[in-house]
JSON list of C-alpha atoms in Angstrom, two decimals:
[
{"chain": "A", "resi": 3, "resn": "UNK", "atom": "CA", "xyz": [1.50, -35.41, 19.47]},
{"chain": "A", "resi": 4, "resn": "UNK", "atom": "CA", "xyz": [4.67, -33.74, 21.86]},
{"chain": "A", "resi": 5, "resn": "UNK", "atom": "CA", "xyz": [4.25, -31.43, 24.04]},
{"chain": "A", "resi": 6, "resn": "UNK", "atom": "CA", "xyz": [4.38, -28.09, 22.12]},
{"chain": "A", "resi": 7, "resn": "UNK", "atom": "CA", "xyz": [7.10, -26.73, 24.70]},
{"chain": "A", "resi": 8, "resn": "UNK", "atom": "CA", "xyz": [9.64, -29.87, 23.90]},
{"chain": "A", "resi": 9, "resn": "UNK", "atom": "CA", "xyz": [8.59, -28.96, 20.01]},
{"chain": "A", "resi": 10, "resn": "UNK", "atom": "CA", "xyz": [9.75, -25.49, 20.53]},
{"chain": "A", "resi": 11, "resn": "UNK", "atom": "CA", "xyz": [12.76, -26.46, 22.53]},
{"chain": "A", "resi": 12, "resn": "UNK", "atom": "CA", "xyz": [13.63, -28.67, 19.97]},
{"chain": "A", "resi": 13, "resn": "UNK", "atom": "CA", "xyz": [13.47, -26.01, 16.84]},
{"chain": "A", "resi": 14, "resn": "UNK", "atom": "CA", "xyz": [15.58, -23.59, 19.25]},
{"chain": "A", "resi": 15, "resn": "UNK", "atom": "CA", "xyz": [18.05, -26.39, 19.46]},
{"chain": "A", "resi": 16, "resn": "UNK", "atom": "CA", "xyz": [17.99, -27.49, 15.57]},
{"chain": "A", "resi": 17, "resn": "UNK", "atom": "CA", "xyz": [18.25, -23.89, 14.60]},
{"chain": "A", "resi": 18, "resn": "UNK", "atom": "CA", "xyz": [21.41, -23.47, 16.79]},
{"chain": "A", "resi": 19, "resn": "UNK", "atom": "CA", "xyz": [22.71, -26.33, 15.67]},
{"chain": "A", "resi": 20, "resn": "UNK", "atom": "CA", "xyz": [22.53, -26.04, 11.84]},
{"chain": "A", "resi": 21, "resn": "UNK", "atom": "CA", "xyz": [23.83, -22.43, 11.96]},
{"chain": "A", "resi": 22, "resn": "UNK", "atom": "CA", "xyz": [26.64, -23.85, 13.76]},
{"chain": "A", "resi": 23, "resn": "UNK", "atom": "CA", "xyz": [27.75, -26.46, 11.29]},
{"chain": "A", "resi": 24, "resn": "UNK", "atom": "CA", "xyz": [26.64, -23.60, 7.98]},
{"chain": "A", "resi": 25, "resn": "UNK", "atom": "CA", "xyz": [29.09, -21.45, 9.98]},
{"chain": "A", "resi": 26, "resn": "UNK", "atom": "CA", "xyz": [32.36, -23.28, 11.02]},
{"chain": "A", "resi": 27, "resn": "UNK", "atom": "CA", "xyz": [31.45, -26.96, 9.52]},
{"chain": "A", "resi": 28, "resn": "UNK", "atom": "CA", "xyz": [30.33, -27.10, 5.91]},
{"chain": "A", "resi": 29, "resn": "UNK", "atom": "CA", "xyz": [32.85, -25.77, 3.77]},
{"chain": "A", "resi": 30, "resn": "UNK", "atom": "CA", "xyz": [30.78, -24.78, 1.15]},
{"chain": "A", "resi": 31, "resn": "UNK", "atom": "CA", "xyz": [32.02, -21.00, 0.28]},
{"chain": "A", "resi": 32, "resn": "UNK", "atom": "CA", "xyz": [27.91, -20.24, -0.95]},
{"chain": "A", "resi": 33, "resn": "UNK", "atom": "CA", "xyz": [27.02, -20.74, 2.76]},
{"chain": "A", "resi": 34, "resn": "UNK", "atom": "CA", "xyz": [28.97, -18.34, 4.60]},
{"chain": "A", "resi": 35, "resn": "UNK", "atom": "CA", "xyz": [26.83, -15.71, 3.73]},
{"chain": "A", "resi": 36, "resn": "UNK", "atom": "CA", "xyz": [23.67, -17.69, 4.82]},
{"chain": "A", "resi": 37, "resn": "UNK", "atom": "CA", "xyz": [21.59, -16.46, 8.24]},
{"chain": "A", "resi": 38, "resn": "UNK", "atom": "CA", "xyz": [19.14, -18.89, 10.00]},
{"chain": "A", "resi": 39, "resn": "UNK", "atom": "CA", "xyz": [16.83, -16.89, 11.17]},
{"chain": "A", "resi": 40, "resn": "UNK", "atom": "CA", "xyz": [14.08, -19.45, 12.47]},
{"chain": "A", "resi": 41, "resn": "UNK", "atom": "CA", "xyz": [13.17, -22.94, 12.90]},
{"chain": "A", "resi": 42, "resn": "UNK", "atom": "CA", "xyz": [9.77, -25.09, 13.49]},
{"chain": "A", "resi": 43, "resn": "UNK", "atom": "CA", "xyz": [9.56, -28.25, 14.13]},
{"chain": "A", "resi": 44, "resn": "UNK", "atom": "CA", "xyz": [6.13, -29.95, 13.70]},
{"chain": "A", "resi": 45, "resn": "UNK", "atom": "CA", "xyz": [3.68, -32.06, 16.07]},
{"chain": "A", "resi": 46, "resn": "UNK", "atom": "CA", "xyz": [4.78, -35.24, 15.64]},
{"chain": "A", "resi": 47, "resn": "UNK", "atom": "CA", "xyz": [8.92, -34.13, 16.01]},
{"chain": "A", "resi": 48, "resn": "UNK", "atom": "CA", "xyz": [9.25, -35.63, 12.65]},
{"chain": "A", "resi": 49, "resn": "UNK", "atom": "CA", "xyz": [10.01, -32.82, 10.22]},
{"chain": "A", "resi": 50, "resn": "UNK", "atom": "CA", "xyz": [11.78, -29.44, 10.41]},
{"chain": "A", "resi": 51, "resn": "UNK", "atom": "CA", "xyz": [12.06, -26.36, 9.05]},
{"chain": "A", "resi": 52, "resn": "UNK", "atom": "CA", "xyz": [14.67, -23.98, 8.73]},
{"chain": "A", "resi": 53, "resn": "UNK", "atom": "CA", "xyz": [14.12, -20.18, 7.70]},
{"chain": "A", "resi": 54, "resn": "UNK", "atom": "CA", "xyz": [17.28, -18.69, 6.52]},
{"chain": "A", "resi": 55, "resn": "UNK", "atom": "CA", "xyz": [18.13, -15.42, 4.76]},
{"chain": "A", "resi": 56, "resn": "UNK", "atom": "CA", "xyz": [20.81, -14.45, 2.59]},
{"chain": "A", "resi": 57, "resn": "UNK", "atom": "CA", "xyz": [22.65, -11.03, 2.44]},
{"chain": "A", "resi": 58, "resn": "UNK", "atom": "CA", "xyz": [24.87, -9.80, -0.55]},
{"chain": "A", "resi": 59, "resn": "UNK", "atom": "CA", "xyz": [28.29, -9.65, -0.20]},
{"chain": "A", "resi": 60, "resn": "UNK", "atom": "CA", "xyz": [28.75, -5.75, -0.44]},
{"chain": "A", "resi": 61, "resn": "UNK", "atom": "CA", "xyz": [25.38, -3.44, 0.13]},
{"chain": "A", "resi": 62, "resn": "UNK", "atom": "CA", "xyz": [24.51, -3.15, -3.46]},
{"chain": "A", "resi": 63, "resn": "UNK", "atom": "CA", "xyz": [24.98, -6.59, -4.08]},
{"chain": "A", "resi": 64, "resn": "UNK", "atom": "CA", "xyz": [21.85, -8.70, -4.53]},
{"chain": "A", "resi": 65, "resn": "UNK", "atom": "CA", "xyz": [22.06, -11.90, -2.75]},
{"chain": "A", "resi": 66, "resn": "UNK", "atom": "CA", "xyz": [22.32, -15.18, -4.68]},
{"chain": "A", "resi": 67, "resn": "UNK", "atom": "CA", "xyz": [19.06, -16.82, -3.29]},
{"chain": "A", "resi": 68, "resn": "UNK", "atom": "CA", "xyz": [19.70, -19.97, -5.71]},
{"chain": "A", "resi": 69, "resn": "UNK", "atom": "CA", "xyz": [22.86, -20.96, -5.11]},
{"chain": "A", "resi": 70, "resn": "UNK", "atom": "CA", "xyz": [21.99, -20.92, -1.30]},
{"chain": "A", "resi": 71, "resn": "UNK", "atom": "CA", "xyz": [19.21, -22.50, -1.83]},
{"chain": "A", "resi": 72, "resn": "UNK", "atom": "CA", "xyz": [21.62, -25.44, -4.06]},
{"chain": "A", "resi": 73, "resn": "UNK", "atom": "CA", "xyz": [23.92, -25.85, -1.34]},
{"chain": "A", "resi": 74, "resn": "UNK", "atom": "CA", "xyz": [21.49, -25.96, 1.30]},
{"chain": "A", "resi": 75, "resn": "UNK", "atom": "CA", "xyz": [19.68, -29.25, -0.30]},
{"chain": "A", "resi": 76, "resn": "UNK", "atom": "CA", "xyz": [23.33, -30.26, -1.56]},
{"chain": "A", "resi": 77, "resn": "UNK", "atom": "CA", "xyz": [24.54, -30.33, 2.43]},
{"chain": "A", "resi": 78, "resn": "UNK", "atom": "CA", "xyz": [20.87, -31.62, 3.81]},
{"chain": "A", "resi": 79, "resn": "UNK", "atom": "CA", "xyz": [22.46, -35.29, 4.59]},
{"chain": "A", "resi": 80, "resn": "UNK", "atom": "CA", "xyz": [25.26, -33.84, 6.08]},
{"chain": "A", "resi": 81, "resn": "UNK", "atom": "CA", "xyz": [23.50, -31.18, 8.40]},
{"chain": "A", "resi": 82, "resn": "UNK", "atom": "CA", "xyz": [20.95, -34.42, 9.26]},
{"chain": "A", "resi": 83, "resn": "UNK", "atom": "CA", "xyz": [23.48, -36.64, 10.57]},
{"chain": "A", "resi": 84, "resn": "UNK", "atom": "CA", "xyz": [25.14, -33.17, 12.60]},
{"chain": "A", "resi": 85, "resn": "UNK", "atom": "CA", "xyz": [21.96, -32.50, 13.99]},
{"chain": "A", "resi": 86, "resn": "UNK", "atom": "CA", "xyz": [21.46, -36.29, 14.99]},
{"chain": "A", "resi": 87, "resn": "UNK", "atom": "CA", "xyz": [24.43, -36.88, 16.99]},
{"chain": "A", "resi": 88, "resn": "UNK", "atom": "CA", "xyz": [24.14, -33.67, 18.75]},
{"chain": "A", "resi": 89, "resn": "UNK", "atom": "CA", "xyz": [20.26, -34.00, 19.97]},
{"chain": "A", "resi": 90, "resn": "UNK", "atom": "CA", "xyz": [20.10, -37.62, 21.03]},
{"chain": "A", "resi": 91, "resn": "UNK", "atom": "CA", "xyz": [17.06, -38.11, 20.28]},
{"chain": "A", "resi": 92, "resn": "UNK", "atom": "CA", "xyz": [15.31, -41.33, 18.87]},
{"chain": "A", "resi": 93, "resn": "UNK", "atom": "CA", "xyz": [14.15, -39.61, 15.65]},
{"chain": "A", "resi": 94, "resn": "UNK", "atom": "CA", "xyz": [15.94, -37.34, 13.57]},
{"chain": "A", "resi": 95, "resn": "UNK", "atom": "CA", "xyz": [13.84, -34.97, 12.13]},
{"chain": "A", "resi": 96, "resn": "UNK", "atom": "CA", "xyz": [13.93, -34.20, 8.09]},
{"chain": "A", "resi": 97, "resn": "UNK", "atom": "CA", "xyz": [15.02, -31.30, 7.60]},
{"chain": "A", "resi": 98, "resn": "UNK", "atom": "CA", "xyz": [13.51, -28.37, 5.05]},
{"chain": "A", "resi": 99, "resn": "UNK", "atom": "CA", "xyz": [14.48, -25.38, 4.02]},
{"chain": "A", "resi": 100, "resn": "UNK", "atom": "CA", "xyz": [12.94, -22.18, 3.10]},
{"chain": "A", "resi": 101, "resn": "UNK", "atom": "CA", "xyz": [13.69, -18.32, 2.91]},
{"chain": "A", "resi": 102, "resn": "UNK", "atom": "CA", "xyz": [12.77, -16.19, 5.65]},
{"chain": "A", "resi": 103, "resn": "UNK", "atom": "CA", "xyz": [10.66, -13.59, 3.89]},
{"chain": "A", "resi": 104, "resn": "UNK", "atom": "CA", "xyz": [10.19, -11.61, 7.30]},
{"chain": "A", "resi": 105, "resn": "UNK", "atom": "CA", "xyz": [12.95, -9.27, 6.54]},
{"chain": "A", "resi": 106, "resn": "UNK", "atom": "CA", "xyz": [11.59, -8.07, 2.93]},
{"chain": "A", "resi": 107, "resn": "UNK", "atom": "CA", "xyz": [8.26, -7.84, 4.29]},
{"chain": "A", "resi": 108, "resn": "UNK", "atom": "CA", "xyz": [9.35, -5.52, 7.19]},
{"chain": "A", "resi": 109, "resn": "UNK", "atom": "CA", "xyz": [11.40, -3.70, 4.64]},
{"chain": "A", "resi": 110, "resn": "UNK", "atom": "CA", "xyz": [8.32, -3.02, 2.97]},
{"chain": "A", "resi": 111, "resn": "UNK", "atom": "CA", "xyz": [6.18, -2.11, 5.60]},
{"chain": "A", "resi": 112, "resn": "UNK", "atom": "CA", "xyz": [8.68, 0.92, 7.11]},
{"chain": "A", "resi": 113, "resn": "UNK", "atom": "CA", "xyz": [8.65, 2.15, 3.46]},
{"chain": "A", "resi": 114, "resn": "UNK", "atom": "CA", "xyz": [4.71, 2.89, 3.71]},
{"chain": "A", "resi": 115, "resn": "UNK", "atom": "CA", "xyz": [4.72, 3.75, 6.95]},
{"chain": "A", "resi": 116, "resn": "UNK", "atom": "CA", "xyz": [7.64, 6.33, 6.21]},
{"chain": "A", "resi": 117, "resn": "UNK", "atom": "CA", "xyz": [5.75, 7.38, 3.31]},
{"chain": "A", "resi": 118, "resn": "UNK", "atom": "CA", "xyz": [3.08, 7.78, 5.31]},
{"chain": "A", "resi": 119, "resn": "UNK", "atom": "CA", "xyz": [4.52, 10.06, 7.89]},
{"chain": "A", "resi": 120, "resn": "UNK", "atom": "CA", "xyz": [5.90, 12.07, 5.20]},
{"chain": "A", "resi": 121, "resn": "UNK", "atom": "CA", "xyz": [2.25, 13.25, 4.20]},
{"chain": "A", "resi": 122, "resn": "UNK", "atom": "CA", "xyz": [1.14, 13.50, 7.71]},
{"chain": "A", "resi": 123, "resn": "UNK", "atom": "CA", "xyz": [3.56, 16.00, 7.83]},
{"chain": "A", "resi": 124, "resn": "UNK", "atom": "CA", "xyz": [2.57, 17.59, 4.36]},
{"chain": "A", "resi": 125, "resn": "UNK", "atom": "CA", "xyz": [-0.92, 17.98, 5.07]},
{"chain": "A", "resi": 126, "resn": "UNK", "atom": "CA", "xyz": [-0.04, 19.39, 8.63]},
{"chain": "A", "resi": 127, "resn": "UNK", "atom": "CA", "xyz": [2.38, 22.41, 7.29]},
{"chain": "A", "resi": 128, "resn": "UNK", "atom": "CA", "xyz": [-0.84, 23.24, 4.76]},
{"chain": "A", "resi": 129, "resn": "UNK", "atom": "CA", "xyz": [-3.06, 23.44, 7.69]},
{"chain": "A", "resi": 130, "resn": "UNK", "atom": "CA", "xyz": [-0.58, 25.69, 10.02]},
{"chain": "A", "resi": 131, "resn": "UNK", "atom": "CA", "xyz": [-2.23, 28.55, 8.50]},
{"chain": "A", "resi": 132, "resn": "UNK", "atom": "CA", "xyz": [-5.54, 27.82, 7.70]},
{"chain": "A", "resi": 133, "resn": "UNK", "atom": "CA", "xyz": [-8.74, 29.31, 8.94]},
{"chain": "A", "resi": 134, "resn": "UNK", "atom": "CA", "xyz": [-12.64, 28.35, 9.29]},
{"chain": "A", "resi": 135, "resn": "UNK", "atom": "CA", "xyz": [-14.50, 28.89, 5.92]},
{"chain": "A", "resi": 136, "resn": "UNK", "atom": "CA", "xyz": [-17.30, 30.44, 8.69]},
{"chain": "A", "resi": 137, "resn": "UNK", "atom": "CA", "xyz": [-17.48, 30.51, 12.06]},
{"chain": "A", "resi": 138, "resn": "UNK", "atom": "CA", "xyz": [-15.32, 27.73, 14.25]},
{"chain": "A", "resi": 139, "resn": "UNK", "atom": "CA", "xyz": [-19.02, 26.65, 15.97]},
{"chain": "A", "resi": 140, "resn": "UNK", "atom": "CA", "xyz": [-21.82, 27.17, 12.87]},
{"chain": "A", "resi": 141, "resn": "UNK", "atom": "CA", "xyz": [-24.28, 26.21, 15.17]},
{"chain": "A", "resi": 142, "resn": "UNK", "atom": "CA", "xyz": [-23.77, 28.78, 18.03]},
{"chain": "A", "resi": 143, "resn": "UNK", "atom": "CA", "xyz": [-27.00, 31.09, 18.65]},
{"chain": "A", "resi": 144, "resn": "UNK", "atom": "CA", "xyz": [-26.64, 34.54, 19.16]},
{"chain": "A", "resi": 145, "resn": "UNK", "atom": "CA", "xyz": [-26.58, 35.55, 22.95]},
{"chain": "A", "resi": 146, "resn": "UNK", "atom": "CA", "xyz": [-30.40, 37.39, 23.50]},
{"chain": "A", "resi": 147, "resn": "UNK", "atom": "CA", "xyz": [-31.68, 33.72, 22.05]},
{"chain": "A", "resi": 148, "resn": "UNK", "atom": "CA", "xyz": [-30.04, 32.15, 24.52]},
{"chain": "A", "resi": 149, "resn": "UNK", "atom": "CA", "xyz": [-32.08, 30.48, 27.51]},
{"chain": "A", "resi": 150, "resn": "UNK", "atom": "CA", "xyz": [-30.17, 30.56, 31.27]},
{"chain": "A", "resi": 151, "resn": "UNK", "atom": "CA", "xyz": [-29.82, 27.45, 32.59]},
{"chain": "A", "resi": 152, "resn": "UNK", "atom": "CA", "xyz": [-32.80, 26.78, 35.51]},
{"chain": "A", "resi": 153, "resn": "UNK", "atom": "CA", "xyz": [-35.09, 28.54, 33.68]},
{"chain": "A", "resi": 154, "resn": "UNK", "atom": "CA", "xyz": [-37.83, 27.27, 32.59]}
]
């Protein structure tokens, strides 16, 4: 097993690399609106993969996940031998890909929590106004029952 610092070093290096050739290399027109967001490369510095995310080509356009996802394992080979040349290393790792799902699930997550804050501040504008049902300390005794402190 590598040291998991030269593993990490590695993905950084992979991930720069591969984004390099999707962006000014391939010349696949599905690609160019393909992000790598992350890369891991395992133990043994055999096998990699590469998390990638795709965005629409105008804001209410929904991204075309499979055609990405096509080209990606169409242009594999290609981004292999790239990534190769430029590490120097004895083993090229195989290279995966897979969809970053980071991005939806943080989408997600500042919807609740918005939603959340949104009835935090319901619930506070109903209590502004509100009052104890009895007293604010139910079990206060009245002041004659009251014992002075030291006395015994």
């Amino acid at each position: 097993m590598a040291n998991p610092a030269r593993a990490r070093q590695l993905a950084k290096q992979i991930m720069h690399i591969v984004a390099q050739a999707i962006g000014s290399e391939i010349k696949d027109p599905r690609l160019e609106l393909v992000t790598v967001t992350d890369c891991q490369v395992t133990g043994d510095l055999h096998n990699a993969t590469v998390f990638y995310t795709v965005r629409g080509r105008n804001i209410d356009d929904e991204p075309d996940w499979d055609a990405a996802a096509n080209s990606l394992a169409r242009a594999r080979g290609q981004l292999r031998t790239m990534v190769g040349r430029r590490l120097g290393v004895r083993y090229t790792p195989t290279l995966e890909f897979e969809v970053d799902t980071v991005p939806e699930a943080s989408a997600h997550l500042e919807a609740v929590l918005a939603k959340a804050r949104q009835r935090d501040a319901e619930i506070a504008a109903q209590a502004e106004g509100a009052k104890y049902s009895g007293d604010a300390d139910p079990y206060r005794k009245p002041e004659a029952d009251q014992e002075e402190p030291g006395e015994w």
